[in-house]
Short mmCIF file of C-alpha atoms in Angstrom, two decimals:
data_model
loop_
_atom_site.label_atom_id
_atom_site.label_comp_id
_atom_site.label_asym_id
_atom_site.label_seq_id
_atom_site.Cartn_x
_atom_site.Cartn_y
_atom_site.Cartn_z
CA MET A 1 0.04 0.01 0.00
CA GLN A 2 1.20 3.49 -0.75
CA ASN A 3 2.12 5.63 2.32
CA ILE A 4 -0.70 7.93 3.48
CA ILE A 5 0.44 11.30 4.84
CA LEU A 6 -1.97 13.24 6.92
CA ILE A 7 -1.46 17.06 7.21
CA GLY A 8 -3.63 19.81 8.69
CA PHE A 9 -3.98 22.36 11.42
CA MET A 10 -3.75 21.30 15.04
CA GLY A 11 -6.96 19.72 16.24
CA SER A 12 -7.92 18.37 12.75
CA GLY A 13 -7.61 14.82 14.15
CA LYS A 14 -4.52 13.59 12.33
CA ASP A 15 -3.44 11.10 14.98
CA CYS A 16 -6.92 9.72 15.73
CA VAL A 17 -7.81 9.37 12.06
CA GLY A 18 -4.33 7.96 11.15
CA ARG A 19 -4.69 5.17 13.72
CA VAL A 20 -8.12 4.20 12.34
CA ILE A 21 -6.83 4.10 8.76
CA ALA A 22 -3.76 2.11 9.77
CA ARG A 23 -5.80 -0.52 11.66
CA ARG A 24 -8.30 -0.88 8.84
CA SER A 25 -5.67 -1.05 6.05
CA GLY A 26 -3.20 -3.32 7.87
CA SER A 27 -0.43 -0.63 7.73
CA THR A 28 1.65 0.91 10.56
CA PHE A 29 0.80 4.20 12.18
CA LEU A 30 3.55 6.78 12.74
CA SER A 31 3.59 10.32 14.30
CA THR A 32 6.29 12.82 13.72
CA ASP A 33 5.50 14.43 16.97
CA ARG A 34 5.80 11.15 18.87
CA MET A 35 9.13 10.41 17.18
CA ILE A 36 10.42 13.83 18.34
CA GLU A 37 9.18 13.36 21.93
CA LEU A 38 10.92 9.91 22.08
CA ALA A 39 14.20 11.28 20.64
CA GLU A 40 14.25 14.30 22.95
CA LYS A 41 12.79 12.54 26.06
CA ARG A 42 10.43 15.47 26.72
CA SER A 43 7.12 16.80 25.52
CA ILE A 44 6.52 18.99 22.50
CA SER A 45 5.30 21.80 24.83
CA ASP A 46 8.55 21.57 26.78
CA ILE A 47 10.61 21.72 23.57
CA PHE A 48 8.79 24.84 22.55
CA LYS A 49 9.11 26.36 25.99
CA ASN A 50 12.83 25.61 26.58
CA SER A 51 14.35 25.34 23.15
CA GLY A 52 11.99 27.45 20.87
CA GLU A 53 9.96 26.84 17.73
CA VAL A 54 13.08 27.11 15.45
CA TYR A 55 14.75 24.25 17.20
CA PHE A 56 11.50 22.14 17.05
CA ARG A 57 11.30 22.81 13.27
CA ARG A 58 14.80 21.52 12.78
CA LEU A 59 13.76 18.32 14.61
CA GLU A 60 10.77 17.93 12.25
CA GLN A 61 13.21 18.20 9.28
CA LYS A 62 15.40 15.54 10.86
CA VAL A 63 12.56 13.16 11.36
CA LEU A 64 11.46 13.48 7.70
CA LYS A 65 14.98 12.67 6.53
CA SER A 66 15.04 9.65 8.82
CA ILE A 67 11.74 8.08 7.43
CA SER A 68 12.57 8.68 3.76
CA GLY A 69 11.96 5.49 1.88
CA MET A 70 9.72 3.84 4.44
CA GLN A 71 6.78 1.85 3.26
CA ASN A 72 3.23 0.89 4.28
CA ILE A 73 2.83 3.63 6.89
CA VAL A 74 0.12 6.12 7.81
CA LEU A 75 2.00 9.30 8.81
CA ALA A 76 0.39 11.91 11.17
CA THR A 77 2.41 15.17 10.91
CA GLY A 78 2.64 18.19 13.18
CA GLY A 79 0.37 21.09 12.21
CA GLY A 80 3.24 23.31 11.30
CA ILE A 81 5.58 20.92 9.54
CA VAL A 82 4.37 22.13 6.13
CA LYS A 83 5.55 25.77 6.76
CA ASP A 84 8.93 24.59 5.37
CA GLU A 85 9.04 24.21 1.59
CA GLN A 86 11.57 21.37 1.73
CA ASN A 87 9.30 19.44 4.17
CA ARG A 88 6.45 19.82 1.69
CA LYS A 89 8.53 18.33 -1.06
CA ARG A 90 9.62 15.42 1.15
CA LEU A 91 6.06 14.68 2.22
CA SER A 92 4.92 14.62 -1.42
CA LYS A 93 7.68 12.16 -2.34
CA LEU A 94 6.85 9.99 0.68
CA GLY A 95 3.32 9.19 -0.26
CA LYS A 96 -0.28 10.34 -0.94
CA VAL A 97 -0.78 13.51 0.99
CA VAL A 98 -4.25 14.11 2.53
CA HIS A 99 -5.35 17.40 4.05
CA LEU A 100 -7.71 17.23 7.02
CA GLU A 101 -9.54 20.53 6.78
CA VAL A 102 -10.81 22.25 9.91
CA THR A 103 -12.42 25.53 10.92
CA ALA A 104 -11.46 27.78 13.78
CA ASP A 105 -14.62 27.00 15.65
CA THR A 106 -13.99 23.33 15.54
CA VAL A 107 -10.33 23.73 16.55
CA LYS A 108 -11.31 25.68 19.62
CA LYS A 109 -14.03 23.20 20.56
CA ARG A 110 -11.76 20.22 20.25
CA LEU A 111 -8.87 21.84 21.96
CA ALA A 112 -10.80 23.47 24.84
CA GLY A 113 -8.87 22.94 28.05
CA ASP A 114 -5.85 21.61 26.30
CA ASP A 115 -2.89 23.65 27.73
CA THR A 116 -0.21 21.58 25.93
CA ARG A 117 -0.41 23.68 22.73
CA PRO A 118 2.34 26.27 22.95
CA LEU A 119 1.21 28.19 19.84
CA LEU A 120 -2.32 28.77 21.20
CA LYS A 121 -1.52 30.71 24.42
CA GLN A 122 -2.53 34.10 23.10
CA PRO A 123 -6.21 35.28 22.40
CA GLY A 124 -7.12 34.92 18.80
CA ALA A 125 -4.24 32.50 18.11
CA VAL A 126 -6.30 30.03 16.29
CA GLU A 127 -7.72 32.57 13.76
CA ASN A 128 -4.32 34.25 13.40
CA LEU A 129 -2.50 30.89 12.71
CA LEU A 130 -5.18 29.80 10.25
CA HIS A 131 -4.90 32.87 8.39
CA GLU A 132 -1.03 32.79 8.55
CA ARG A 133 -1.04 29.22 7.16
CA ALA A 134 -3.67 29.78 4.45
CA GLY A 135 -2.64 28.12 1.32
CA ILE A 136 0.31 25.99 2.60
CA TYR A 137 -1.76 22.87 2.80
CA ASP A 138 -2.85 23.10 -0.84
CA PHE A 139 0.01 20.92 -2.06
CA ALA A 140 -2.00 17.93 -0.75
CA ASP A 141 -3.27 15.35 -3.26
CA LEU A 142 -6.75 15.44 -1.81
CA GLY A 143 -8.57 16.98 1.14
CA THR A 144 -11.65 16.36 3.29
CA GLY A 145 -13.55 18.39 5.87
CA THR A 146 -13.45 17.16 9.38
CA ASP A 147 -16.04 19.39 11.06
CA GLY A 148 -18.75 17.43 12.81
CA LYS A 149 -17.25 14.12 11.90
CA THR A 150 -15.84 11.28 14.02
CA PRO A 151 -12.36 9.83 13.26
CA ASP A 152 -14.03 6.69 11.92
CA GLN A 153 -16.25 8.69 9.62
CA ILE A 154 -13.27 10.75 8.31
CA ALA A 155 -11.20 7.50 7.84
CA GLU A 156 -14.08 5.98 5.85
CA ILE A 157 -14.19 9.02 3.53
CA ILE A 158 -10.42 8.91 3.01
CA SER A 159 -10.51 5.12 2.43
CA LYS A 160 -13.08 5.57 -0.34
CA GLN A 161 -11.22 8.38 -1.91
CA LEU A 162 -7.99 6.25 -2.01
CA ASN A 163 -9.76 3.06 -2.84
CA LEU A 164 -8.38 1.32 0.30
CA CYS A 165 -9.57 -2.16 1.27
CA ASP A 166 -9.96 -3.43 4.77
CA LYS A 167 -7.02 -5.58 5.45
CA GLN A 168 -7.15 -6.89 8.88
CA SER A 169 -4.11 -8.69 9.91
CA ARG A 170 -4.73 -12.28 11.21
CA PRO A 171 -2.06 -14.12 13.05
CA LYS A 172 -0.87 -17.30 11.37
CA ASP A 173 0.44 -20.42 13.05
CA ALA A 174 4.04 -19.58 14.05
CA GLU A 175 7.06 -21.71 13.00
CA ILE A 176 8.65 -22.72 16.19
CA ILE A 177 12.38 -23.18 16.16
CA PRO A 178 13.71 -24.65 19.35
CA VAL A 179 17.31 -23.68 20.36
CA ASN A 180 19.19 -25.71 22.89
CA THR A 181 22.57 -24.50 24.08
CA SER A 182 24.81 -25.15 27.11
CA SER A 183 23.72 -21.92 28.66
CA GLY A 184 19.94 -22.13 28.01
CA ALA A 185 17.15 -23.32 25.86
CA TYR A 186 14.57 -21.11 24.17
CA ASN A 187 12.25 -20.90 21.22
CA VAL A 188 12.19 -18.66 18.15
CA HIS A 189 8.74 -17.98 16.87
CA VAL A 190 8.42 -16.89 13.18
CA ALA A 191 5.04 -15.82 11.62
CA SER A 192 3.15 -12.86 10.36
CA GLY A 193 0.97 -10.96 12.82
CA ILE A 194 2.06 -12.47 16.05
CA LEU A 195 3.31 -9.43 17.98
CA ASP A 196 -0.13 -8.91 19.63
CA SER A 197 0.12 -12.39 21.03
CA LEU A 198 3.48 -11.69 22.70
CA PRO A 199 2.40 -12.57 26.37
CA LEU A 200 1.29 -15.91 25.22
CA PHE A 201 4.81 -16.88 24.21
CA ILE A 202 6.48 -15.80 27.55
CA ASP A 203 6.68 -18.77 30.02
CA LYS A 204 6.68 -16.64 33.14
CA LEU A 205 5.37 -13.11 32.80
CA PRO A 206 7.59 -10.55 34.56
CA LYS A 207 6.21 -7.88 36.85
CA ARG A 208 8.27 -5.26 35.08
CA CYS A 209 10.21 -4.92 31.91
CA ALA A 210 12.40 -2.33 30.11
CA ILE A 211 12.00 -1.84 26.39
CA ILE A 212 15.20 -0.63 24.68
CA THR A 213 14.49 0.96 21.27
CA ASN A 214 15.31 3.93 19.06
CA PRO A 215 12.95 6.85 18.11
CA LEU A 216 11.98 5.47 14.69
CA VAL A 217 11.08 1.93 15.88
CA GLY A 218 9.61 3.50 19.09
CA GLY A 219 7.41 5.74 17.01
CA LEU A 220 6.18 2.79 15.01
CA LEU A 221 5.75 0.06 17.69
CA LEU A 222 6.62 1.26 21.28
CA ASP A 223 3.10 2.33 22.40
CA ARG A 224 1.65 -0.77 20.80
CA VAL A 225 4.01 -3.11 22.75
CA ILE A 226 3.43 -1.08 25.99
CA ASP A 227 -0.38 -1.56 25.57
CA ILE A 228 0.13 -5.34 25.04
CA LEU A 229 2.28 -5.74 28.15
CA SER A 230 0.18 -3.35 30.28
CA SER A 231 -2.91 -5.41 29.51
CA GLN A 232 -1.08 -8.14 31.55
CA ASN A 233 -0.38 -5.73 34.31
CA ILE A 234 3.32 -5.54 33.43
CA GLU A 235 4.96 -2.24 34.36
CA VAL A 236 6.97 -0.92 31.35
CA LEU A 237 10.07 1.23 31.38
CA PRO A 238 10.86 2.65 27.85
CA ILE A 239 14.53 3.41 27.11
CA ILE A 240 15.18 5.29 23.93
CA ILE A 241 18.73 5.40 22.46
CA PRO A 242 19.81 7.14 19.26
CA ASP A 243 19.52 5.24 15.94
CA GLY A 244 22.70 4.18 14.19
CA GLU A 245 25.71 1.74 14.31
CA ARG A 246 27.96 4.58 15.74
CA TYR A 247 25.83 4.60 18.87
CA LYS A 248 26.54 0.92 19.60
CA SER A 249 29.10 1.93 22.22
CA LEU A 250 30.03 1.63 25.92
CA LYS A 251 28.97 5.22 26.28
CA THR A 252 25.37 4.25 25.21
CA VAL A 253 25.45 1.10 27.43
CA SER A 254 26.57 3.24 30.43
CA LYS A 255 23.51 5.50 30.00
CA ILE A 256 21.24 2.44 29.91
CA TYR A 257 22.85 1.15 33.09
CA ASP A 258 22.24 4.36 34.77
CA ILE A 259 18.46 4.43 33.90
CA LEU A 260 18.02 0.81 34.97
CA LEU A 261 19.92 1.16 38.19
CA GLU A 262 18.04 4.38 39.05
CA ASN A 263 14.77 2.47 38.64
CA ARG A 264 16.21 -0.43 40.75
CA PHE A 265 16.01 -2.89 37.91
CA ASP A 266 16.60 -6.49 39.23
CA ARG A 267 17.26 -9.96 37.81
CA GLY A 268 13.64 -10.90 37.88
CA ASP A 269 12.73 -8.08 35.53
CA MET A 270 13.00 -8.47 31.79
CA LEU A 271 14.91 -6.51 29.08
CA ILE A 272 13.24 -6.42 25.70
CA GLY A 273 15.25 -5.46 22.55
CA LEU A 274 12.80 -3.93 20.15
CA GLY A 275 14.64 -3.08 16.89
CA GLY A 276 17.24 -4.10 14.48
CA GLY A 277 20.78 -5.62 14.98
CA VAL A 278 22.06 -2.54 16.90
CA ILE A 279 19.30 -2.63 19.35
CA THR A 280 19.42 -6.39 19.95
CA ASP A 281 23.26 -6.47 20.33
CA ILE A 282 23.15 -3.57 22.81
CA THR A 283 20.17 -5.06 24.75
CA GLY A 284 21.77 -8.46 24.92
CA PHE A 285 25.11 -6.97 26.22
CA VAL A 286 23.22 -4.98 28.92
CA ALA A 287 21.24 -8.11 29.95
CA ALA A 288 24.36 -10.16 30.10
CA THR A 289 26.32 -7.74 32.22
CA LEU A 290 23.87 -5.90 34.52
CA LYS A 291 23.87 -7.65 37.93
CA ARG A 292 25.57 -10.68 36.01
CA GLY A 293 22.55 -11.54 34.02
CA CYS A 294 19.01 -10.37 33.56
CA ARG A 295 15.97 -11.83 31.63
CA LEU A 296 16.16 -11.13 27.90
CA LEU A 297 13.62 -11.19 25.08
CA ASN A 298 14.25 -10.04 21.43
CA ILE A 299 11.70 -8.66 19.08
CA PRO A 300 13.74 -8.10 15.85
CA THR A 301 12.15 -5.61 13.53
CA THR A 302 14.44 -5.73 10.48
CA LEU A 303 15.16 -8.58 8.13
CA LEU A 304 18.77 -8.55 9.06
CA SER A 305 17.99 -8.96 12.72
CA GLN A 306 15.31 -11.58 12.18
CA VAL A 307 17.62 -13.86 10.23
CA ASP A 308 20.90 -13.16 12.09
CA ALA A 309 21.49 -10.51 14.77
CA GLY A 310 18.39 -11.20 16.95
CA VAL A 311 19.31 -14.90 17.59
CA GLY A 312 22.34 -16.94 18.48
CA GLY A 313 23.35 -15.02 21.68
CA LYS A 314 26.14 -12.88 20.41
CA THR A 315 25.95 -9.49 22.03
CA GLY A 316 28.32 -6.56 22.04
CA VAL A 317 29.35 -3.08 21.10
CA ASN A 318 31.82 -1.43 18.90
CA HIS A 319 35.18 0.11 19.57
CA SER A 320 37.08 2.68 17.42
CA ALA A 321 39.49 -0.14 16.62
CA GLY A 322 36.89 -2.40 15.18
CA LYS A 323 33.36 -3.77 15.31
CA ASN A 324 31.93 -5.83 18.12
CA LEU A 325 35.27 -6.06 19.85
CA ILE A 326 33.63 -5.82 23.31
CA GLY A 327 30.88 -8.25 24.06
CA SER A 328 29.71 -11.64 25.35
CA PHE A 329 27.58 -14.70 24.58
CA TYR A 330 24.29 -14.41 26.24
CA GLN A 331 21.08 -16.31 25.01
CA PRO A 332 17.63 -14.73 25.18
CA GLU A 333 14.73 -16.65 26.61
CA LEU A 334 12.56 -15.95 23.57
CA VAL A 335 12.75 -14.35 20.13
CA LEU A 336 9.66 -13.18 18.36
CA ALA A 337 10.10 -12.65 14.68
CA ASP A 338 6.94 -11.07 13.25
CA ILE A 339 7.15 -11.02 9.46
CA GLU A 340 4.55 -8.22 9.33
CA LEU A 341 7.02 -5.80 10.90
CA LEU A 342 9.20 -5.97 7.76
CA LYS A 343 6.59 -4.23 5.56
CA THR A 344 7.58 -0.72 6.67
CA LEU A 345 11.36 -1.09 5.92
CA SER A 346 12.84 1.08 3.26
CA GLU A 347 14.13 -0.73 0.14
CA ARG A 348 17.69 -0.10 1.34
CA GLU A 349 17.10 -1.51 4.83
CA PHE A 350 15.29 -4.53 3.36
CA ARG A 351 18.09 -5.26 0.97
CA ASN A 352 20.60 -4.87 3.88
CA GLY A 353 18.95 -7.89 5.46
CA LEU A 354 18.99 -9.90 2.20
CA ALA A 355 22.85 -9.90 2.32
CA GLU A 356 22.67 -12.05 5.42
CA VAL A 357 20.10 -14.35 3.79
CA ILE A 358 22.44 -14.86 0.87
CA LYS A 359 25.36 -15.57 3.26
CA THR A 360 23.41 -18.12 5.21
CA ALA A 361 22.46 -20.04 2.04
CA LEU A 362 25.99 -19.95 0.70
CA ILE A 363 27.52 -21.52 3.78
CA ARG A 364 24.94 -24.32 4.38
CA ASP A 365 22.01 -24.50 1.90
CA LYS A 366 22.25 -24.78 -1.82
CA ASP A 367 18.52 -25.25 -1.99
CA LEU A 368 17.82 -21.97 -0.14
CA PHE A 369 20.31 -20.24 -2.60
CA ALA A 370 18.36 -21.69 -5.61
CA TYR A 371 15.09 -20.55 -3.98
CA LEU A 372 16.47 -17.04 -3.72
CA GLU A 373 17.40 -17.17 -7.43
CA SER A 374 14.09 -18.49 -8.68
CA GLU A 375 11.85 -16.55 -6.30
CA LYS A 376 13.70 -13.28 -6.14
CA LEU A 377 10.69 -11.31 -7.26
CA SER A 378 8.48 -12.84 -4.49
CA VAL A 379 11.24 -11.96 -1.97
CA LEU A 380 11.75 -8.46 -3.25
CA ASN A 381 7.89 -7.88 -3.28
CA ARG A 382 7.98 -9.08 0.34
CA GLU A 383 5.42 -11.76 -0.01
CA ALA A 384 4.63 -13.13 3.44
CA LYS A 385 5.01 -16.73 2.37
CA ALA A 386 8.44 -16.16 0.91
CA LEU A 387 9.66 -14.09 3.82
CA GLN A 388 8.49 -16.63 6.33
CA LYS A 389 10.31 -19.36 4.42
CA ILE A 390 13.61 -17.62 4.27
CA VAL A 391 13.50 -16.27 7.91
CA THR A 392 12.61 -19.74 9.19
CA ARG A 393 15.28 -21.51 7.17
CA CYS A 394 17.97 -18.98 8.05
CA GLN A 395 17.02 -19.33 11.76
CA GLU A 396 17.22 -23.15 11.54
CA ILE A 397 20.63 -22.98 9.96
CA LYS A 398 21.94 -20.56 12.49
CA ARG A 399 20.39 -22.62 15.35
CA ASP A 400 22.23 -25.73 14.16
CA ILE A 401 25.53 -23.95 13.99
CA VAL A 402 25.06 -22.21 17.41
CA GLN A 403 24.07 -25.52 19.07
CA ALA A 404 27.28 -27.09 17.74
CA ASP A 405 29.58 -24.21 18.70
CA GLU A 406 27.81 -21.75 20.96
CA LYS A 407 30.91 -19.71 22.01
CA GLU A 408 32.92 -20.14 18.83
CA LEU A 409 35.43 -22.57 20.42
CA SER A 410 35.51 -25.25 17.83
CA GLY A 411 35.47 -22.89 14.90
CA ILE A 412 32.18 -24.05 13.36
CA ARG A 413 30.44 -20.88 14.41
CA SER A 414 32.99 -18.92 12.43
CA LEU A 415 31.24 -20.06 9.28
CA LEU A 416 28.61 -17.43 10.02
CA ASN A 417 31.33 -14.86 9.50
CA PHE A 418 31.52 -15.43 5.74
CA GLY A 419 31.80 -12.06 4.15
CA HIS A 420 32.30 -10.42 7.53
CA THR A 421 36.16 -10.27 7.44
CA VAL A 422 36.15 -7.82 4.72
CA GLY A 423 32.81 -6.45 5.65
CA HIS A 424 33.84 -5.37 9.11
CA MET A 425 36.98 -3.85 7.74
CA ILE A 426 34.90 -1.66 5.42
CA GLU A 427 32.54 -0.69 8.22
CA ALA A 428 35.36 0.32 10.60
CA GLY A 429 37.22 2.09 7.75
CA SER A 430 34.12 4.18 7.02
CA HIS A 431 33.63 4.96 10.78
CA TYR A 432 30.23 3.05 10.69
CA ARG A 433 28.83 5.81 8.45
CA GLY A 434 27.46 5.65 4.97
CA VAL A 435 27.77 1.87 4.52
CA LYS A 436 25.18 -0.40 6.11
CA HIS A 437 26.19 -3.75 7.62
CA GLY A 438 24.51 -5.84 4.92
CA GLU A 439 26.09 -3.72 2.19
CA ALA A 440 29.53 -4.24 3.68
CA VAL A 441 28.91 -7.96 3.98
CA ALA A 442 27.74 -8.16 0.33
CA ILE A 443 31.02 -6.64 -0.71
CA GLY A 444 32.79 -8.97 1.58
CA MET A 445 31.07 -12.12 0.16
CA ALA A 446 31.98 -11.03 -3.41
CA LEU A 447 35.61 -10.47 -2.53
CA GLU A 448 36.01 -13.44 -0.15
CA ALA A 449 34.41 -15.81 -2.75
CA GLN A 450 37.28 -14.76 -5.11
CA ILE A 451 39.87 -15.26 -2.42
CA GLY A 452 38.30 -18.62 -1.51
CA ARG A 453 38.67 -19.62 -5.18
CA GLN A 454 42.36 -19.83 -4.48
CA LEU A 455 41.87 -22.03 -1.47
CA SER A 456 39.18 -24.47 -2.58
CA ASP A 457 37.44 -26.12 -5.55
CA LEU A 458 34.89 -23.24 -5.83
CA GLU A 459 34.15 -23.04 -9.59
CA GLU A 460 34.20 -19.85 -11.61
CA GLN A 461 30.69 -20.46 -12.60
CA GLU A 462 29.52 -20.58 -9.09
CA ILE A 463 31.31 -17.29 -8.27
CA GLY A 464 29.29 -15.87 -11.23
CA ARG A 465 26.04 -17.04 -9.65
CA ILE A 466 26.99 -15.45 -6.32
CA ILE A 467 27.87 -12.12 -7.88
CA THR A 468 24.65 -12.17 -10.02
CA LEU A 469 22.39 -12.93 -7.00
CA ILE A 470 24.03 -10.11 -4.87
CA GLN A 471 23.51 -7.68 -7.83
CA ASP A 472 19.89 -8.92 -8.46
CA PHE A 473 19.17 -7.91 -4.87
CA GLN A 474 20.74 -4.54 -5.66
CA LEU A 475 23.57 -4.88 -3.24
CA PRO A 476 27.17 -3.67 -3.86
CA ILE A 477 30.04 -6.01 -4.89
CA SER A 478 33.01 -3.68 -4.66
CA VAL A 479 34.75 -1.48 -2.09
CA PRO A 480 33.39 2.19 -2.20
CA GLU A 481 35.68 4.49 -4.14
CA LYS A 482 36.23 6.78 -1.14
CA LEU A 483 37.70 3.81 0.81
CA LYS A 484 41.12 2.50 -0.11
CA LEU A 485 42.23 -1.00 0.72
CA LYS A 486 45.20 0.49 2.55
CA THR A 487 42.72 2.42 4.75
CA ILE A 488 40.55 -0.65 5.68
CA ARG A 489 43.48 -3.10 5.87
CA GLN A 490 44.64 -1.63 9.18
CA HIS A 491 41.45 -2.92 10.76
CA LEU A 492 42.17 -6.49 9.94
CA LEU A 493 44.64 -6.96 12.72
CA GLN A 494 41.91 -6.23 15.27
CA ASP A 495 39.71 -8.96 13.75
CA LYS A 496 38.39 -11.33 16.53
CA LYS A 497 39.03 -14.26 14.21
CA ILE A 498 42.78 -13.71 14.33
CA SER A 499 44.87 -15.69 16.84
CA ASN A 500 48.57 -15.74 16.96
CA GLY A 501 48.66 -13.99 13.68
CA VAL A 502 46.46 -16.65 12.10
CA LEU A 503 43.14 -15.81 10.61
CA LYS A 504 40.18 -18.20 10.70
CA LEU A 505 38.61 -17.54 7.37
CA PRO A 506 35.27 -19.08 6.19
CA VAL A 507 35.86 -20.45 2.69
CA LEU A 508 33.30 -21.62 0.19
CA MET A 509 33.88 -25.18 -1.23
CA GLY A 510 30.70 -24.72 -3.35
CA ILE A 511 27.39 -22.99 -2.90
CA GLY A 512 25.95 -24.29 0.26
CA ASN A 513 29.25 -25.92 1.34
CA SER A 514 31.85 -24.20 3.50
CA LYS A 515 34.80 -24.80 5.73
CA ILE A 516 37.17 -22.88 7.96
CA GLU A 517 40.56 -22.27 6.52
CA GLU A 518 43.43 -21.05 8.71
CA LEU A 519 46.01 -18.85 7.05
CA PRO A 520 48.41 -16.15 8.14
CA TRP A 521 46.88 -12.65 8.05
CA ASP A 522 49.58 -11.39 5.79
CA ARG A 523 48.66 -14.11 3.18
CA PHE A 524 45.08 -12.97 3.35
CA VAL A 525 46.30 -9.40 2.66
CA SER A 526 48.23 -10.55 -0.28
CA TYR A 527 45.14 -12.19 -1.70
CA MET A 528 43.28 -8.89 -1.21
CA ASP A 529 45.93 -7.10 -3.17
CA GLN A 530 45.43 -9.64 -6.04
CA ILE A 531 41.76 -8.85 -6.47
#
């Protein structure tokens, strides 16, 4: 479904109407004001009072940049966000813009007694602002009056104007993947539309939990998850951290510790990682280290985290010398992978996860690789059946490897690092900016496949298939021009897979077949120079 953007003066009902449309159409509701409040950890009125309107408008611009490319959302915007011409252009590109029209009398009636509106403090403010903003909403694709109408009535009118069909999400039977390791046993549940059933999957409901997430995922899902848990009388403590790989640091972890300890968080309480790989890595690390171990539940919301980062027990943070150099192994007690959550991902973020899917197929399952080749359109179109199949199969493969080598002692688990030796070098060399993890891994797979050609019987024709599939999923295969091999090579010595100067490198014997090859790091560098 095309994104629906609701604009209009304050009091026009954007949030209420947006939630109704999202519920009826099966899309996800998002509010720019809510995202700002989560990021700033304070109310809109407090932002206006203490930082001013100019500062707030900059935050709105930042939010619109961060959600560029998202899909299947109903976005409720702040009343004044359209004052900026650049914002109007971004909203038009994002989706179908709908203006909720309202008169001064209706605004005053709806907002009577509401003292949280900083721009309505002065007498005549409503009329003055409506006059000031006359014409700036006219860029909308369509509009509808809201006077005298309920949110459901307004949503019905918009649904007819846009030919929207009711698409209520119905939970499907979940694929259950049992994971049994020396440090704990748990289940991974994979299905579409199972988030609302979260309490049913938890063996012993906690009295309290902390949800760690970022402003974007929080804006999409936090209130929904809080409602789900609160219905079971579970007290919820939200913890919002900035979005991005560069925030996966000890500094961020320390701030989380401060919040948890200030709230007397104990080992009977539960930590929930709600987000992508950065969130699940950080949440797992905090759970592993706070008071020597707390309850942990992961709700991965990206394809990458559903097939890789959200399971397996690897937790950690980055260091300036390299990625994930500080961490631990700590298993969750439950992973809930709801396929429906993937529908809002931008194309780039979705492809970011496909890199890990390709990697998993390459190291262990030639049939999965062939499925990706033959069903690439179903995958790219995010058909639920295709996504559930690949997420489930990737989870099963990772489960088998983790059970055989939970803490990477025998070397088997290192197979999961195919593409990551070069990939992590690229990420560190770019200071975790500009290149996403999956993109770096895609480049790493392309290069490491060619290196492996010199160490195994991998055929040239199979290398061609690998390169073709990576490109079919619109992922890169070469190091960005701005990065020189000399620049990224310095990060190799910090690779966790190096011991006594020897690198444990995953090598492809064929598609779906891999092994660990030990070679001196300088030999690996020489292979890099030959590519």
